Amino acid sequence: MPVIELSYSRLQKLIGKVSKKQISDSLPFLGLDIESEDKDLVRIEYSPNRPDYSTDFGIALGLQGLLGIKTGLLKLTVKKSKNYSITVKPSVSKIRPFVTGIIAKNGKIDDKTIKQFMTMQEDLHFGI
């Protein structure tokens, strides 16, 4: 099973006003197993069937719903653009028959987020 290392303080910023204990006590109710804890860090094992739990954003969203902070479906605005395209080389199309992508603008991504996205991609690669 894949494991993700998260910061309690970062989760608290994403979730809202919750204590470290509330987070720790609630994680098992999302089907997440705590492997280890060390001050601000927690290592969590998650099911590969839940790729949304491979980042702190997904876990924070799950905890917000569980704790009643934010409930319901997340509403996203998606705009189609004709200015971009994805080209798949014919030599790869049998290996990866489906491809998807997004273009996200005007956001800020820090090093931790980039690392999580890379880890998520690797976990998906090995799990699928």
CSV table of C-alpha atoms in Angstrom, one decimal:
chain,number,residue,atom,x,y,z
A,1,MET,CA,0.0,0.0,0.0
A,2,PRO,CA,1.3,3.5,-0.8
A,3,VAL,CA,2.4,5.8,2.1
A,4,ILE,CA,2.3,9.6,2.2
A,5,GLU,CA,4.2,11.8,4.7
A,6,LEU,CA,2.2,14.9,5.7
A,7,SER,CA,2.7,17.8,8.0
A,8,TYR,CA,0.0,18.3,10.7
A,9,SER,CA,0.5,22.1,10.5
A,10,ARG,CA,0.0,22.1,6.8
A,11,LEU,CA,-3.2,20.0,7.1
A,12,GLN,CA,-4.5,22.4,9.8
A,13,LYS,CA,-4.0,25.3,7.4
A,14,LEU,CA,-5.9,23.5,4.6
A,15,ILE,CA,-8.7,22.2,6.9
A,16,GLY,CA,-9.4,25.2,9.1
A,17,LYS,CA,-9.6,25.4,12.9
A,18,VAL,CA,-8.9,21.8,14.0
A,19,SER,CA,-6.4,20.4,16.5
A,20,LYS,CA,-3.7,17.9,15.7
A,21,LYS,CA,-5.6,15.4,17.9
A,22,GLN,CA,-8.8,15.9,15.9
A,23,ILE,CA,-6.9,15.1,12.7
A,24,SER,CA,-5.1,12.1,14.2
A,25,ASP,CA,-8.3,10.7,15.7
A,26,SER,CA,-10.3,11.2,12.4
A,27,LEU,CA,-7.8,9.7,9.9
A,28,PRO,CA,-8.9,6.1,10.5
A,29,PHE,CA,-12.5,7.1,9.8
A,30,LEU,CA,-11.4,7.9,6.3
A,31,GLY,CA,-9.9,4.5,5.9
A,32,LEU,CA,-6.3,5.8,6.4
A,33,ASP,CA,-3.8,4.0,8.6
A,34,ILE,CA,-1.3,5.9,10.6
A,35,GLU,CA,2.1,4.3,10.2
A,36,SER,CA,4.1,6.7,12.4
A,37,GLU,CA,4.0,10.1,13.9
A,38,ASP,CA,6.9,12.4,14.8
A,39,LYS,CA,6.1,15.9,16.2
A,40,ASP,CA,4.6,17.6,13.2
A,41,LEU,CA,4.9,14.8,10.7
A,42,VAL,CA,2.6,11.8,10.1
A,43,ARG,CA,3.1,8.9,7.7
A,44,ILE,CA,-0.2,7.6,6.4
A,45,GLU,CA,-1.0,4.5,4.4
A,46,TYR,CA,-3.8,4.8,1.9
A,47,SER,CA,-5.6,2.5,-0.5
A,48,PRO,CA,-4.5,2.8,-4.1
A,49,ASN,CA,-8.3,2.8,-4.9
A,50,ARG,CA,-8.3,6.3,-3.3
A,51,PRO,CA,-5.8,8.4,-5.3
A,52,ASP,CA,-7.4,11.5,-3.9
A,53,TYR,CA,-5.8,10.6,-0.6
A,54,SER,CA,-2.3,10.7,-2.1
A,55,THR,CA,-1.9,14.4,-1.3
A,56,ASP,CA,-2.6,16.6,1.7
A,57,PHE,CA,-5.2,18.4,-0.4
A,58,GLY,CA,-7.3,15.3,-0.8
A,59,ILE,CA,-7.0,14.2,2.8
A,60,ALA,CA,-7.9,17.7,4.0
A,61,LEU,CA,-11.0,17.7,1.8
A,62,GLY,CA,-12.0,14.3,3.2
A,63,LEU,CA,-11.5,15.6,6.7
A,64,GLN,CA,-13.5,18.7,6.1
A,65,GLY,CA,-16.4,16.6,5.0
A,66,LEU,CA,-16.1,14.1,7.9
A,67,LEU,CA,-15.8,16.9,10.5
A,68,GLY,CA,-18.7,18.9,8.9
A,69,ILE,CA,-16.5,21.9,8.0
A,70,LYS,CA,-17.3,21.7,4.3
A,71,THR,CA,-19.8,19.3,2.9
A,72,GLY,CA,-21.1,18.5,-0.6
A,73,LEU,CA,-19.4,18.3,-3.9
A,74,LEU,CA,-16.5,20.6,-4.7
A,75,LYS,CA,-17.5,23.0,-7.4
A,76,LEU,CA,-14.9,23.7,-10.0
A,77,THR,CA,-15.1,26.0,-13.0
A,78,VAL,CA,-13.7,24.4,-16.2
A,79,LYS,CA,-13.2,26.4,-19.4
A,80,LYS,CA,-12.5,24.7,-22.7
A,81,SER,CA,-9.8,26.2,-24.8
A,82,LYS,CA,-8.8,25.7,-28.4
A,83,ASN,CA,-5.4,27.1,-27.8
A,84,TYR,CA,-3.9,23.9,-26.4
A,85,SER,CA,-3.6,20.3,-27.5
A,86,ILE,CA,-2.0,17.0,-26.3
A,87,THR,CA,-0.3,15.0,-29.0
A,88,VAL,CA,0.3,11.3,-28.4
A,89,LYS,CA,2.9,9.6,-30.5
A,90,PRO,CA,1.6,6.5,-32.3
A,91,SER,CA,4.4,4.5,-30.8
A,92,VAL,CA,3.0,5.1,-27.3
A,93,SER,CA,-0.7,4.9,-28.0
A,94,LYS,CA,-0.8,1.1,-27.4
A,95,ILE,CA,0.9,1.5,-24.0
A,96,ARG,CA,-1.1,4.6,-22.9
A,97,PRO,CA,-4.3,4.5,-24.9
A,98,PHE,CA,-5.9,7.3,-22.8
A,99,VAL,CA,-4.3,10.7,-21.9
A,100,THR,CA,-5.6,13.6,-20.0
A,101,GLY,CA,-4.3,16.9,-18.7
A,102,ILE,CA,-5.2,20.3,-17.3
A,103,ILE,CA,-3.8,23.8,-17.5
A,104,ALA,CA,-4.0,25.5,-14.1
A,105,LYS,CA,-3.4,29.3,-14.1
A,106,ASN,CA,-2.8,31.9,-11.5
A,107,GLY,CA,-2.1,29.5,-8.6
A,108,LYS,CA,1.0,29.2,-6.4
A,109,ILE,CA,2.7,25.8,-6.1
A,110,ASP,CA,5.4,25.3,-3.5
A,111,ASP,CA,8.1,22.6,-3.4
A,112,LYS,CA,6.1,20.3,-1.1
A,113,THR,CA,3.1,20.4,-3.5
A,114,ILE,CA,5.3,19.6,-6.5
A,115,LYS,CA,6.9,16.7,-4.5
A,116,GLN,CA,3.4,15.4,-3.6
A,117,PHE,CA,2.2,15.5,-7.3
A,118,MET,CA,5.4,13.6,-8.3
A,119,THR,CA,4.8,11.0,-5.6
A,120,MET,CA,1.1,10.7,-6.6
A,121,GLN,CA,2.1,10.1,-10.2
A,122,GLU,CA,4.6,7.4,-9.2
A,123,ASP,CA,2.0,5.7,-6.9
A,124,LEU,CA,-0.6,5.7,-9.7
A,125,HIS,CA,2.0,4.3,-12.1
A,126,PHE,CA,2.9,1.4,-9.8
A,127,GLY,CA,-0.7,0.8,-8.7
A,128,ILE,CA,-2.4,0.7,-12.1
